[in-house]
JSON list of C-alpha atoms in Angstrom, two decimals:
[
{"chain": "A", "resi": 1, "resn": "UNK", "atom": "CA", "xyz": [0.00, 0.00, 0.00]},
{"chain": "A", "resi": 2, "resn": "UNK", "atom": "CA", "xyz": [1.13, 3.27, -0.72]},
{"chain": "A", "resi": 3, "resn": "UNK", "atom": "CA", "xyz": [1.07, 6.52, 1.16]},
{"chain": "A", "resi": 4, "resn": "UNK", "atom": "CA", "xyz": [0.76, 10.09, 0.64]},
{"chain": "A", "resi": 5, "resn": "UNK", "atom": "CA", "xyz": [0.92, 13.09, 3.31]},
{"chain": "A", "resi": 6, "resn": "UNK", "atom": "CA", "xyz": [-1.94, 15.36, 1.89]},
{"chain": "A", "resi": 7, "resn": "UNK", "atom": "CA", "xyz": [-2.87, 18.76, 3.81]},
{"chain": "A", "resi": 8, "resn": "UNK", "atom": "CA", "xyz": [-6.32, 19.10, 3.51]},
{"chain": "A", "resi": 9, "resn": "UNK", "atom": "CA", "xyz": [-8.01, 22.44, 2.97]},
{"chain": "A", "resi": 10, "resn": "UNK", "atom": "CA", "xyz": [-11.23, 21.72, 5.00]},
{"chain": "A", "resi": 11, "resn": "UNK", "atom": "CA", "xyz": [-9.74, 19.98, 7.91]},
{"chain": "A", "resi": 12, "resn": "UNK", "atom": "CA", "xyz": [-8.32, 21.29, 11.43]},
{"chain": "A", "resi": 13, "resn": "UNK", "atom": "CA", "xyz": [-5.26, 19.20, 11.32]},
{"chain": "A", "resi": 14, "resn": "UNK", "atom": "CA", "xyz": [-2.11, 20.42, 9.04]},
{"chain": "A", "resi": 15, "resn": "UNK", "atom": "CA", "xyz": [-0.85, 16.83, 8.08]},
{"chain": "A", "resi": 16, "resn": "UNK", "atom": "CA", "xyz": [-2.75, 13.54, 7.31]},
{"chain": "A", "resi": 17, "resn": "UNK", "atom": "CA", "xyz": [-1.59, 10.71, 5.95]},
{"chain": "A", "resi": 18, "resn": "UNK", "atom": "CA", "xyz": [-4.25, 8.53, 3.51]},
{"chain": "A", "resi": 19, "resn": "UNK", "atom": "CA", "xyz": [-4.40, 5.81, 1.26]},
{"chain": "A", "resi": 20, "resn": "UNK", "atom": "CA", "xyz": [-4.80, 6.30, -2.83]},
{"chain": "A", "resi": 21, "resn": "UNK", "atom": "CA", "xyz": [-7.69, 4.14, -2.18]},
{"chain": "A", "resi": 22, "resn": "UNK", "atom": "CA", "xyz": [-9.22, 6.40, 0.32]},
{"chain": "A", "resi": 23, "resn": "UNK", "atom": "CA", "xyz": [-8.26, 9.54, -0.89]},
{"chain": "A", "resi": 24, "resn": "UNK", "atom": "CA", "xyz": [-11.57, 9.96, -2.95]},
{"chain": "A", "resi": 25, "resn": "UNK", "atom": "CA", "xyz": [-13.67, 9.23, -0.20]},
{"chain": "A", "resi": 26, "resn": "UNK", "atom": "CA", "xyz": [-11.74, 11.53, 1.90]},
{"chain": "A", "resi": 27, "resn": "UNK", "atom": "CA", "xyz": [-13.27, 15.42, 3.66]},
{"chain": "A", "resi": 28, "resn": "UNK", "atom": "CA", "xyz": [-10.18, 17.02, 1.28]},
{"chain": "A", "resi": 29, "resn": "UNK", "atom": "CA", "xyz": [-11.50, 15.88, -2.08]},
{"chain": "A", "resi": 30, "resn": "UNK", "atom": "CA", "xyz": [-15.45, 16.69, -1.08]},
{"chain": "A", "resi": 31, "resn": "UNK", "atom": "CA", "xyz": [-14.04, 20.08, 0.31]},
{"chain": "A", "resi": 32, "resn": "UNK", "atom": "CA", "xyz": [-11.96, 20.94, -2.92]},
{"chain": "A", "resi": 33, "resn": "UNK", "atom": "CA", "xyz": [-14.22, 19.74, -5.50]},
{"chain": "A", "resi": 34, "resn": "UNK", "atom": "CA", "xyz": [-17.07, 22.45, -5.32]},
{"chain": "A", "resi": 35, "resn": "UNK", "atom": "CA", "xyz": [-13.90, 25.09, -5.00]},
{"chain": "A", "resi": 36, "resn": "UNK", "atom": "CA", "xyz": [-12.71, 24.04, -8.47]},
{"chain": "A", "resi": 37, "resn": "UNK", "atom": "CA", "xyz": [-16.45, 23.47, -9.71]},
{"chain": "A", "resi": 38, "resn": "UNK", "atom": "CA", "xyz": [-17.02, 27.36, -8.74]},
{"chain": "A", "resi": 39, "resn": "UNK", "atom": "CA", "xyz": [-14.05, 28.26, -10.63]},
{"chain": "A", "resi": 40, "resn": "UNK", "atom": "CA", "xyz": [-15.40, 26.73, -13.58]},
{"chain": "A", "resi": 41, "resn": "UNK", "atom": "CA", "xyz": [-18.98, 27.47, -13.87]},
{"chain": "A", "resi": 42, "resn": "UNK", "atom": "CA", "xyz": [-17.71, 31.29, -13.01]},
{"chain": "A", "resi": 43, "resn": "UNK", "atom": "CA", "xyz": [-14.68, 30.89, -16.22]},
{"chain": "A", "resi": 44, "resn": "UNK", "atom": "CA", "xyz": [-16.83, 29.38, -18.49]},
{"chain": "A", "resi": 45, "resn": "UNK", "atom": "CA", "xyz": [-20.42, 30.70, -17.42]},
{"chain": "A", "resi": 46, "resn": "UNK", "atom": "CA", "xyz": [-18.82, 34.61, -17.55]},
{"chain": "A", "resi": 47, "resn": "UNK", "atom": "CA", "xyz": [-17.48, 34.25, -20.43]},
{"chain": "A", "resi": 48, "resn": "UNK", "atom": "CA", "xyz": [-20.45, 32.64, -22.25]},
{"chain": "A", "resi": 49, "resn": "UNK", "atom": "CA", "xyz": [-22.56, 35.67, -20.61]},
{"chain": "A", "resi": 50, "resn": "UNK", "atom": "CA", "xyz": [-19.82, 38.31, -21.41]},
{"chain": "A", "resi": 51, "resn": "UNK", "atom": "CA", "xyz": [-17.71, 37.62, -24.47]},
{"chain": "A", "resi": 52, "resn": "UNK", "atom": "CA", "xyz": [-15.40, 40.45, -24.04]},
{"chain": "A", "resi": 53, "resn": "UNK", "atom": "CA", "xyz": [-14.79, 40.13, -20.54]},
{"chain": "A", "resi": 54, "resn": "UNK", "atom": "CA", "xyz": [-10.76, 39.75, -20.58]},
{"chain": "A", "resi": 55, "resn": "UNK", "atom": "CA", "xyz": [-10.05, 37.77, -17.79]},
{"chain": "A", "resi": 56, "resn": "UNK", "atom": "CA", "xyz": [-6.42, 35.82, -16.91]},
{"chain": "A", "resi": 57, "resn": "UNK", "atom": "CA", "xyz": [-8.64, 33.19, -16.00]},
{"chain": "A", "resi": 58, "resn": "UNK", "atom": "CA", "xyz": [-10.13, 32.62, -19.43]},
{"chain": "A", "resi": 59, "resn": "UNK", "atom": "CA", "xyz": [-8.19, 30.04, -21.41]},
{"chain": "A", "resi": 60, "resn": "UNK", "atom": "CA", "xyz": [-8.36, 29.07, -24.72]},
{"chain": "A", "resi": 61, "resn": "UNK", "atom": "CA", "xyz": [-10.76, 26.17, -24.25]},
{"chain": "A", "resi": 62, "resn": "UNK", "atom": "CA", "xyz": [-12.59, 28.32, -22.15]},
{"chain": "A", "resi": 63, "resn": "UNK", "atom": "CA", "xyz": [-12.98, 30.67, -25.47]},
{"chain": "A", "resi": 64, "resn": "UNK", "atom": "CA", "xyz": [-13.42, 27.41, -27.74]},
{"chain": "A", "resi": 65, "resn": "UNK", "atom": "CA", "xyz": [-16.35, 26.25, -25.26]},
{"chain": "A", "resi": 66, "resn": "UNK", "atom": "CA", "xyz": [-17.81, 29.73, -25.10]},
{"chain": "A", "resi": 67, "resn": "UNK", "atom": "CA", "xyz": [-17.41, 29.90, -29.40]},
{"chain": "A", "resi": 68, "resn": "UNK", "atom": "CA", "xyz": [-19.37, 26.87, -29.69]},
{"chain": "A", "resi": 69, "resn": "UNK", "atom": "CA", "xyz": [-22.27, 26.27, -31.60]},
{"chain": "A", "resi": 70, "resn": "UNK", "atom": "CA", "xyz": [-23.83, 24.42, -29.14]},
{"chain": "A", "resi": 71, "resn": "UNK", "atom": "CA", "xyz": [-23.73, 26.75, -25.91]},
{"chain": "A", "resi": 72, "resn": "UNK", "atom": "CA", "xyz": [-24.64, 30.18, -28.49]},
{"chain": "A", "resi": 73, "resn": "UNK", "atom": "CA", "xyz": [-27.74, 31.69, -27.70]},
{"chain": "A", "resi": 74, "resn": "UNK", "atom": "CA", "xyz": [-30.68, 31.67, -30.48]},
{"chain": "A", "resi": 75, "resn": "UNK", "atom": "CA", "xyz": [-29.55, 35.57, -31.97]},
{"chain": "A", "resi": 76, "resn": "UNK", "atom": "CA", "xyz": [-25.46, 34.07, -32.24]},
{"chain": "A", "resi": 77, "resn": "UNK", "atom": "CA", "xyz": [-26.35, 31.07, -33.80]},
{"chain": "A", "resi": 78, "resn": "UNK", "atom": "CA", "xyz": [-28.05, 32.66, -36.42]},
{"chain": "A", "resi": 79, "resn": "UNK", "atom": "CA", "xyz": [-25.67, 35.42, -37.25]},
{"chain": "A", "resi": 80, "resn": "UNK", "atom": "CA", "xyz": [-23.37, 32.32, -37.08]},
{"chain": "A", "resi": 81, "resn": "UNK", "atom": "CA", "xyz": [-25.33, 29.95, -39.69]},
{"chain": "A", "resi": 82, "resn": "UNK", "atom": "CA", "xyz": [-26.00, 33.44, -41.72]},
{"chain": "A", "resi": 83, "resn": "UNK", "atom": "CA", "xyz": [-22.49, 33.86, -41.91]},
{"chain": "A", "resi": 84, "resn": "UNK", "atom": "CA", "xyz": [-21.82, 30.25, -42.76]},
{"chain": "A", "resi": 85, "resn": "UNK", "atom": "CA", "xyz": [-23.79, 30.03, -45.68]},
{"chain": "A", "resi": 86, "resn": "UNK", "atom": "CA", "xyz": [-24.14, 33.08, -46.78]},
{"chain": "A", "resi": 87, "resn": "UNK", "atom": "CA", "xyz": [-20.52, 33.42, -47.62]},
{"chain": "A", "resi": 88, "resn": "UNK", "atom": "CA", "xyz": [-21.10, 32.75, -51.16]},
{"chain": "A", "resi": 89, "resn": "UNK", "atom": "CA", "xyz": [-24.58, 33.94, -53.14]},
{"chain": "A", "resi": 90, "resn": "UNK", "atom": "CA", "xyz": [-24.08, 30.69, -55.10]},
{"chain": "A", "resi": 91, "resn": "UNK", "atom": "CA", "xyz": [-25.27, 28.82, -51.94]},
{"chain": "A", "resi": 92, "resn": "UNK", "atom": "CA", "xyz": [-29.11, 29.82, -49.52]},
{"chain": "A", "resi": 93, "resn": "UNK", "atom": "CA", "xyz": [-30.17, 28.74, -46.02]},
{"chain": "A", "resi": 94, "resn": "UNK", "atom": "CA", "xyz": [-30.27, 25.07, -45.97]},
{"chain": "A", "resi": 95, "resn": "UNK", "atom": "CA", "xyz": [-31.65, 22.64, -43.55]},
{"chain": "A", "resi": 96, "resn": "UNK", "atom": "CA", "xyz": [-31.83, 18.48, -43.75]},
{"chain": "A", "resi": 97, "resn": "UNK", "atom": "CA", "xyz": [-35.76, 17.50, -42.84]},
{"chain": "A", "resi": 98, "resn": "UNK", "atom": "CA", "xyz": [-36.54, 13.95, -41.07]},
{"chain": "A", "resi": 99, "resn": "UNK", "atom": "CA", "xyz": [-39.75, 12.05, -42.45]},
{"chain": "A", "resi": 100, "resn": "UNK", "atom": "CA", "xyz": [-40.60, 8.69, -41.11]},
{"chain": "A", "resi": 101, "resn": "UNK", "atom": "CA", "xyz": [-43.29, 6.66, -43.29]},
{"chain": "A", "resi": 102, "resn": "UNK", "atom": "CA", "xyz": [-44.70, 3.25, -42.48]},
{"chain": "A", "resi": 103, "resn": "UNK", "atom": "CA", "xyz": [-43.20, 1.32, -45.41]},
{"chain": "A", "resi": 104, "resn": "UNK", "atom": "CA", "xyz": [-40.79, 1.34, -48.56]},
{"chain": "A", "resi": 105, "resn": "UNK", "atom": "CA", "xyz": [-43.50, 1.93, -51.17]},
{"chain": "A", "resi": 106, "resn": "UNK", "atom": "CA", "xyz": [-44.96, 5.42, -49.28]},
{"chain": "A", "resi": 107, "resn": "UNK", "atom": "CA", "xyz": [-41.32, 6.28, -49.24]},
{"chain": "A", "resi": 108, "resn": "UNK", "atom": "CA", "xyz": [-40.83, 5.94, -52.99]},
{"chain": "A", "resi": 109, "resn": "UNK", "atom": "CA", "xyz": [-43.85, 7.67, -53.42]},
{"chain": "A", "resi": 110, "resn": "UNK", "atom": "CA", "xyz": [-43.59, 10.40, -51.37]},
{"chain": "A", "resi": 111, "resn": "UNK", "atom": "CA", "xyz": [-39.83, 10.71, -52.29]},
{"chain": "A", "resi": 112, "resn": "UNK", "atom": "CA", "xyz": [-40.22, 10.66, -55.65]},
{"chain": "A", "resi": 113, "resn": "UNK", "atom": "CA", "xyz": [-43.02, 13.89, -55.46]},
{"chain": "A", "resi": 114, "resn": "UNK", "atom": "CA", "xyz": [-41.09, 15.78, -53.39]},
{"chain": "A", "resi": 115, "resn": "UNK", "atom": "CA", "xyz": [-38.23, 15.69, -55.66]},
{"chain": "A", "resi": 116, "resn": "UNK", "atom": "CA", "xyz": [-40.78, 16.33, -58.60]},
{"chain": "A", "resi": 117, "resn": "UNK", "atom": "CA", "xyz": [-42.14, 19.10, -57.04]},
{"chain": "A", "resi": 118, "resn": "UNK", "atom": "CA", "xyz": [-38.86, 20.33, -56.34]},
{"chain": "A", "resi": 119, "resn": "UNK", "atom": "CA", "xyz": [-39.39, 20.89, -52.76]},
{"chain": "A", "resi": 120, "resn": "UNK", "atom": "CA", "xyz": [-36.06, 18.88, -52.28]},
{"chain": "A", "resi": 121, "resn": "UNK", "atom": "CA", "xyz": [-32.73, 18.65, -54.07]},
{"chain": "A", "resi": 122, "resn": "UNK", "atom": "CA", "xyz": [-32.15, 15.26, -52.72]},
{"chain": "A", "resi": 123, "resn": "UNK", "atom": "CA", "xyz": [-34.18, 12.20, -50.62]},
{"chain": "A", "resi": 124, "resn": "UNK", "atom": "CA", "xyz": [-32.64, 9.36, -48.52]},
{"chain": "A", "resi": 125, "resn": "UNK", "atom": "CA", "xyz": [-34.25, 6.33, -48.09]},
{"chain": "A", "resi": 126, "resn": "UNK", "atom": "CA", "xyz": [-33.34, 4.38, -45.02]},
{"chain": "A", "resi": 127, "resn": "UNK", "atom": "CA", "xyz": [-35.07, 1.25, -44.62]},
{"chain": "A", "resi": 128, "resn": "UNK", "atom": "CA", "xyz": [-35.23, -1.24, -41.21]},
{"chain": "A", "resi": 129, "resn": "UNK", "atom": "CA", "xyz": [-36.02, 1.53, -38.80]},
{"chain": "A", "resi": 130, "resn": "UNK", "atom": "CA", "xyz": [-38.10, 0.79, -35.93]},
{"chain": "A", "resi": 131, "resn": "UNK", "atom": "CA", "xyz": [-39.91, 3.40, -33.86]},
{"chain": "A", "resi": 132, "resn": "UNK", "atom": "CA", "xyz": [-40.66, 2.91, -30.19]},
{"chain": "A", "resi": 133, "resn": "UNK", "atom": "CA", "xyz": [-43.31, 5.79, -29.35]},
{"chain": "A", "resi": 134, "resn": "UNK", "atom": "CA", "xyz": [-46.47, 6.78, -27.14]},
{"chain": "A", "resi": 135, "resn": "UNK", "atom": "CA", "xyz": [-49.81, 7.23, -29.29]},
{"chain": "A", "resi": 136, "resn": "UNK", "atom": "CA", "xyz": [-53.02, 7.09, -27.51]},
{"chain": "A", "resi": 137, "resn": "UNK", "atom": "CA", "xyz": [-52.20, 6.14, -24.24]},
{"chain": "A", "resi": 138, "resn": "UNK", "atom": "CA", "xyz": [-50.23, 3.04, -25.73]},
{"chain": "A", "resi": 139, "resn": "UNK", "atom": "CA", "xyz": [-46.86, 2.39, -26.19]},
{"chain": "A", "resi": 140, "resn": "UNK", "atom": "CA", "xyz": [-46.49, 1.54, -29.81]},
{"chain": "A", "resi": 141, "resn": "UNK", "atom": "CA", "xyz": [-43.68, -0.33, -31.99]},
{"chain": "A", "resi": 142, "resn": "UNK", "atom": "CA", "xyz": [-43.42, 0.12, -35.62]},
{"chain": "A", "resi": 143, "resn": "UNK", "atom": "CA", "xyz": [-41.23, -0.61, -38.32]},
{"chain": "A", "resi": 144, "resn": "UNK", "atom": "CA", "xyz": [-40.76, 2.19, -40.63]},
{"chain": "A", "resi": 145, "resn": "UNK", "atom": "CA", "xyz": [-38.56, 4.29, -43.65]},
{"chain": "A", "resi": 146, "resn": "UNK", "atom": "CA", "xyz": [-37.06, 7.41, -42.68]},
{"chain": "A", "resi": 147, "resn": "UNK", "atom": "CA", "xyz": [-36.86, 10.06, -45.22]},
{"chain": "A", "resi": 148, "resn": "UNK", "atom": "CA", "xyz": [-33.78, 12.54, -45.31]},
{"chain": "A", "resi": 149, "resn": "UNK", "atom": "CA", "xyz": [-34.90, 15.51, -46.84]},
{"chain": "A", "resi": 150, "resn": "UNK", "atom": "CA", "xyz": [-32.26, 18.45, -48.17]},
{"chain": "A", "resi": 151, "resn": "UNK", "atom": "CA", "xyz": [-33.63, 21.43, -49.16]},
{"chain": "A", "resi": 152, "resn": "UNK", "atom": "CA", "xyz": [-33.74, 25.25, -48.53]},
{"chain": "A", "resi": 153, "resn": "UNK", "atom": "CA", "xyz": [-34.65, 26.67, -45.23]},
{"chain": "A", "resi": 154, "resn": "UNK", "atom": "CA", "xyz": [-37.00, 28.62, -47.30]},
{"chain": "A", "resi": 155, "resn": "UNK", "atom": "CA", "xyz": [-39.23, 25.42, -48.49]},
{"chain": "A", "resi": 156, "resn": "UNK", "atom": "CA", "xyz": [-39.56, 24.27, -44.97]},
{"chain": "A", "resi": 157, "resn": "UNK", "atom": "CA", "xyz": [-43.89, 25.36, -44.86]},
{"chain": "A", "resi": 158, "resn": "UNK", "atom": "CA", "xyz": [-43.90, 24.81, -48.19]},
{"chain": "A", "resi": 159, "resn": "UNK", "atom": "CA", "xyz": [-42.52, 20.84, -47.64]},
{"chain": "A", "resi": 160, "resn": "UNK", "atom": "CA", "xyz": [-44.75, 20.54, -44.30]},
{"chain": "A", "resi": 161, "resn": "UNK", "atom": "CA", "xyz": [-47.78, 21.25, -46.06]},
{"chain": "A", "resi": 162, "resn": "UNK", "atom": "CA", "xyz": [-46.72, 18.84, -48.89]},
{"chain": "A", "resi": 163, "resn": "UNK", "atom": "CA", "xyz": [-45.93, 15.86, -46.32]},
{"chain": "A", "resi": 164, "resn": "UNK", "atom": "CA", "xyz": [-49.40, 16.17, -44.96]},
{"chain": "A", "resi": 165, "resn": "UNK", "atom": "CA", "xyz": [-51.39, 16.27, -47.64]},
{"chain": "A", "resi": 166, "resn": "UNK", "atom": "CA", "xyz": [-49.51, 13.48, -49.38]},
{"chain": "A", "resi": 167, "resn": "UNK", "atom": "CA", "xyz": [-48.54, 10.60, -45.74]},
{"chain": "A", "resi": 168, "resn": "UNK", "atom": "CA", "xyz": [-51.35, 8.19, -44.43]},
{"chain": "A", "resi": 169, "resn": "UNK", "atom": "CA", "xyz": [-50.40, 9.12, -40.61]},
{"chain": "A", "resi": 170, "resn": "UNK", "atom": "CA", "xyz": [-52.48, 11.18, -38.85]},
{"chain": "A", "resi": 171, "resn": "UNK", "atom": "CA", "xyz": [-49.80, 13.40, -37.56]},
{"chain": "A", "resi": 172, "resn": "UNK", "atom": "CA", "xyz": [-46.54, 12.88, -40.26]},
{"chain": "A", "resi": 173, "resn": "UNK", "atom": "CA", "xyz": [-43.31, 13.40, -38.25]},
{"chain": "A", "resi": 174, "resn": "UNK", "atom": "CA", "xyz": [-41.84, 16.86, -39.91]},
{"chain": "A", "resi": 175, "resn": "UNK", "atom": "CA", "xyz": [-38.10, 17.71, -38.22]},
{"chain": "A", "resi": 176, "resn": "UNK", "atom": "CA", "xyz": [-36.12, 20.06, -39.39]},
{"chain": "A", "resi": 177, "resn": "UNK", "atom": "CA", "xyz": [-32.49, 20.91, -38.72]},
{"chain": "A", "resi": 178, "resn": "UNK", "atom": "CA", "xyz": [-29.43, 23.39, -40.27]},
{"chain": "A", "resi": 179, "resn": "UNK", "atom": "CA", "xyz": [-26.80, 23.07, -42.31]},
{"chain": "A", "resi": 180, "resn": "UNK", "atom": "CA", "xyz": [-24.10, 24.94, -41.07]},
{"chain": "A", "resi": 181, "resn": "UNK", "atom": "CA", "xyz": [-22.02, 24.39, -43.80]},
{"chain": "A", "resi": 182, "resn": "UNK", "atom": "CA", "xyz": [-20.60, 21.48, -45.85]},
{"chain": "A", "resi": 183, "resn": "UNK", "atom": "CA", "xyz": [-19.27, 21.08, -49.73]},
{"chain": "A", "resi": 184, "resn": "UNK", "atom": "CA", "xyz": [-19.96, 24.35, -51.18]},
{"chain": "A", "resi": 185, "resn": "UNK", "atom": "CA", "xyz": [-20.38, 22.77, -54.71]},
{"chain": "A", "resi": 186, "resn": "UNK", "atom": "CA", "xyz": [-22.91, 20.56, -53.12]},
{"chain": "A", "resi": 187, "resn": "UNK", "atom": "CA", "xyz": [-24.62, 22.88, -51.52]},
{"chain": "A", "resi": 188, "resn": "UNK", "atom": "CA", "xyz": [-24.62, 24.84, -54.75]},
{"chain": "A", "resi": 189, "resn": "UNK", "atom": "CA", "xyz": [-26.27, 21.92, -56.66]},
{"chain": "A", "resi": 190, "resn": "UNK", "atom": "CA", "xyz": [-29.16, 21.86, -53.56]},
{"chain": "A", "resi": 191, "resn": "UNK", "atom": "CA", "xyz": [-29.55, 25.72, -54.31]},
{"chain": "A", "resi": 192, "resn": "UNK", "atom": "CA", "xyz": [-30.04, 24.92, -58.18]},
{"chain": "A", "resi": 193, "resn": "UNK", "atom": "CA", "xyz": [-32.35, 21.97, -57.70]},
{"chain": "A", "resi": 194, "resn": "UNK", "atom": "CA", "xyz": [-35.21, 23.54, -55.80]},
{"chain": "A", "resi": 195, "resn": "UNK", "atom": "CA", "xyz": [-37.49, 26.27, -56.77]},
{"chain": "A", "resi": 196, "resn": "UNK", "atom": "CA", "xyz": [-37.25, 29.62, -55.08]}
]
């Protein structure tokens, strides 16, 4: 067994000898946990609150985290995506759209007319998923297709309305998330193959 002579912060003696093994179950380590926790949430939490705050605490992961896409509020994530794709005019707003449908032959079908209709530059069909949900009081299990819908932010209400009036369900699943960015020729060819 090996031993360490730790002074704790919390304690009323200077010098105690522990264990490895019972050093994380020991009053130091509960006592200097929410200490370096504080620290933390007040590094990262300022500087997610106050950008410009200069502070000799704030690192550069702390500026990474706080840069994030996923801890910007609503208004900086927008002027973010906006930035993002509308660096070039050859590329709009784009978002990917989630459609589940019960079988392969709705898929094709429904596929297939929003590509017509040009609602979509592109439709993936991924077959074998299964859906575990609440409907009705009832937990249901289904297998289904799940669309994967590319298109402009623009022809989101547009695609909505189409889904509805064209699916069997009573309420279609309609998600929609953005593109951030991605192969600009790509994103170019989306731009081209749906209507404005």
């Amino acid at each position: 067994m090996v031993s360490v002579s730790v002074s704790p912060l919390c304690s009323s003696t200077s010098r105690t000898s522990f264990s490895f093994s019972s050093v994380l179950r020991s009053y130091t380590v509960r006592c200097r946990l929410p200490i370096v926790g504080a620290i933390c949430v007040l590094t990262f939490g300022l500087s997610n609150f106050y950008p410009s705050l200069s502070s000799p605490l704030k690192t550069s992961f702390a500026h990474s985290l706080s840069s994030s896409p996923l801890l910007r509020s609503k208004e900086q994530s927008r002027s973010f995506y906006s930035t993002t794709m509308a660096a070039s005019s050859a590329t709009v707003p784009s978002i990917v759209v989630y459609v589940t449908v019960p079988n392969k032959e709705a898929g094709k079908k429904l596929a297939e007319s929003i590509v017509k209709e040009r609602l979509a530059a592109c439709v993936n069909r991924v077959p074998g998923v299964e859906s575990v949900y609440e409907w009705k009081g009832e937990i249901q299990t289904d297998s289904e297709e799940l669309l994967i819908i590319k298109t402009r932010e623009s022809l989101l209400g547009a695609l909505t309305e189409h889904v509805k009036a064209n699916h069997e369900y009573e309420v279609p699943e309609v998600i929609a998330m953005p593109i951030v960015g991605g192969n600009a020729p790509y994103l170019e060819w989306l731009k081209n193959s749906t209507r404005d």
